[in-house]
Coordinates of C-alpha atoms in Angstrom, one line a residue:
M1 CA -24.8 -28.0 53.9
G2 CA -26.9 -25.8 55.1
G3 CA -28.7 -25.7 58.9
S4 CA -31.8 -27.0 58.5
E5 CA -29.8 -30.1 56.5
L6 CA -27.9 -30.7 60.0
T7 CA -31.5 -30.8 61.9
F8 CA -32.6 -33.2 59.5
Y9 CA -29.5 -35.6 59.4
S10 CA -29.1 -34.8 63.0
H11 CA -33.3 -35.5 64.1
L12 CA -32.4 -38.7 61.1
K13 CA -29.8 -40.7 63.0
D14 CA -31.7 -39.8 67.0
F15 CA -35.0 -41.6 65.5
F16 CA -32.4 -45.0 64.0
S17 CA -30.7 -44.7 67.1
N18 CA -33.2 -44.2 69.1
P19 CA -33.2 -47.1 71.2
V20 CA -37.2 -47.7 71.7
L21 CA -37.1 -48.5 67.7
L22 CA -34.5 -50.4 68.4
A23 CA -36.0 -52.7 71.0
G24 CA -39.1 -53.4 68.6
V25 CA -37.2 -53.2 65.4
F26 CA -34.6 -56.5 67.4
S27 CA -37.5 -57.9 68.7
W28 CA -39.7 -58.3 66.1
L29 CA -36.4 -60.2 64.5
G30 CA -35.4 -61.3 66.4
A31 CA -38.7 -63.5 67.1
Q32 CA -39.0 -64.2 63.2
L33 CA -35.4 -65.7 63.8
V34 CA -36.1 -68.3 66.0
K35 CA -39.6 -68.4 63.9
T36 CA -37.3 -69.5 61.2
A37 CA -34.5 -71.7 63.3
I38 CA -37.5 -73.7 63.7
Q39 CA -39.4 -73.9 61.1
L40 CA -35.9 -75.0 59.2
F41 CA -34.9 -78.0 62.6
Y42 CA -38.9 -79.9 61.9
G43 CA -38.2 -79.4 58.5
R44 CA -41.0 -77.7 57.5
I45 CA -39.8 -74.9 55.1
S46 CA -39.0 -76.4 51.6
S47 CA -37.4 -73.3 49.2
L48 CA -35.8 -70.4 49.4
S49 CA -39.0 -68.3 48.3
E50 CA -40.6 -69.5 52.1
L51 CA -37.1 -68.8 54.0
I52 CA -37.0 -64.9 53.4
E53 CA -41.2 -65.5 53.6
T54 CA -41.0 -66.4 57.2
M55 CA -38.2 -64.9 58.2
I56 CA -39.2 -61.8 56.9
W57 CA -43.4 -62.3 57.1
K58 CA -45.1 -65.3 58.5
T59 CA -47.2 -65.5 61.3
G60 CA -48.2 -67.9 63.7
G61 CA -45.7 -69.4 64.6
M62 CA -43.2 -70.1 67.8
P63 CA -42.4 -67.7 69.4
S64 CA -44.8 -65.0 68.3
S65 CA -42.8 -61.6 66.4
H66 CA -46.1 -59.8 67.0
S67 CA -45.8 -60.4 70.8
A68 CA -42.1 -59.7 71.0
L69 CA -42.5 -56.8 69.2
V70 CA -45.7 -55.2 71.1
S71 CA -44.0 -55.8 74.9
S72 CA -40.5 -55.0 73.5
L73 CA -42.2 -51.3 72.4
C74 CA -44.0 -51.4 76.2
V75 CA -41.1 -51.8 78.2
S76 CA -38.3 -49.5 76.4
I77 CA -41.6 -46.5 76.5
A78 CA -42.0 -47.3 80.7
F79 CA -37.7 -47.1 81.1
N80 CA -38.2 -44.6 78.4
N81 CA -40.4 -41.9 80.0
G82 CA -41.9 -44.1 82.9
I83 CA -44.9 -46.2 84.2
N84 CA -47.0 -42.9 84.2
S85 CA -46.4 -41.3 81.0
D86 CA -49.3 -40.5 78.7
I87 CA -47.5 -42.7 76.5
F88 CA -46.8 -45.9 78.9
I89 CA -50.9 -45.8 79.0
L90 CA -51.6 -46.4 75.2
S91 CA -48.5 -48.0 74.1
L92 CA -50.1 -50.8 77.6
A93 CA -53.3 -50.6 75.8
F94 CA -51.9 -51.5 72.1
F95 CA -50.3 -54.1 73.7
F96 CA -53.6 -55.4 75.5
V97 CA -54.7 -55.4 72.0
V98 CA -52.5 -57.1 69.9
I99 CA -52.6 -59.6 72.5
R100 CA -55.7 -60.2 72.8
D101 CA -57.3 -60.5 68.7
A102 CA -53.5 -63.1 68.9
L103 CA -54.9 -65.5 71.0
G104 CA -58.2 -64.7 69.9
V105 CA -60.1 -62.4 67.1
R106 CA -57.2 -64.1 64.7
R107 CA -56.7 -67.7 66.6
S108 CA -60.3 -68.5 66.5
S109 CA -60.9 -66.9 62.3
G110 CA -58.0 -69.2 61.9
I111 CA -59.5 -72.1 62.6
Q112 CA -63.0 -71.0 61.0
A113 CA -61.6 -70.8 58.0
K114 CA -58.8 -73.9 58.2
K115 CA -62.1 -76.4 58.3
I116 CA -64.6 -73.9 56.3
N117 CA -61.3 -74.8 54.1
Q118 CA -62.1 -78.9 54.6
L119 CA -65.5 -79.3 54.1
G120 CA -65.2 -77.0 51.3
N121 CA -62.7 -80.0 49.7
E122 CA -64.8 -83.2 51.2
L123 CA -67.5 -81.3 49.1
K124 CA -65.9 -80.9 46.0
K125 CA -63.8 -84.5 46.6
N126 CA -67.9 -86.7 47.1
S127 CA -68.9 -84.1 43.9
I128 CA -72.1 -82.0 46.2
I129 CA -70.1 -78.6 44.0
K130 CA -68.2 -78.6 41.1
E131 CA -65.6 -75.8 42.5
Y132 CA -64.2 -74.8 46.3
N133 CA -61.6 -72.1 46.3
P134 CA -60.0 -72.8 49.7
I135 CA -59.9 -68.7 51.8
K136 CA -56.9 -68.1 53.2
E137 CA -56.0 -69.4 56.6
V138 CA -54.7 -67.0 59.8
N139 CA -52.7 -68.1 61.5
G140 CA -53.5 -67.0 64.8
H141 CA -51.6 -68.3 67.8
S142 CA -51.5 -70.3 71.6
P143 CA -50.9 -69.2 74.7
V144 CA -47.4 -70.7 75.2
E145 CA -46.0 -68.8 71.7
V146 CA -47.4 -65.6 73.0
I147 CA -45.7 -65.5 75.6
F148 CA -42.9 -66.8 74.9
G149 CA -43.2 -63.7 72.0
C150 CA -43.5 -61.4 75.4
L151 CA -40.7 -63.2 77.5
L152 CA -38.3 -62.7 74.6
G153 CA -39.4 -58.7 73.6
F154 CA -39.1 -57.4 77.3
F155 CA -35.7 -59.2 77.4
V156 CA -34.1 -57.5 74.2
A157 CA -36.4 -54.1 75.5
L158 CA -34.3 -54.8 79.0
A159 CA -30.6 -55.0 77.4
F160 CA -31.0 -52.3 74.9
F161 CA -32.2 -50.0 78.2
L162 CA -29.3 -51.7 80.6
L163 CA -27.1 -52.1 78.1
M164 CA -27.2 -48.1 76.1

């Protein structure tokens, strides 16, 4: 192995052992796991594909994985670089944008899409229109879901920096 290969593998090892990355990934995965467990408990998952989708990709629900991820990144960066660092300020701005989006834009557009779909289906049922193709209902979050996501992300980041 040449020196450049050793450097590449060393950088790769450093990347995958970075506590900021690990805290963010584990916060997101943890939130998705809790969300999936809650969905299973209430009988809202009816197939293996739905289980896998919920564990990996599905948005909305308790707790907010977006909130867990950004709060974990923000807290991790504060521990790693300090609250006076430029990267912390950037992560804090990113945190506020994501939280605002989860509570505001995505939530309101999801509510609007649901109402539009109800209206379209009602018009089709009453033969006022021939066909209606439903629009995607984006799941935003309630304030409680966002708060629990933020708390999860905070405690995961705290654990990574206190235990590493």
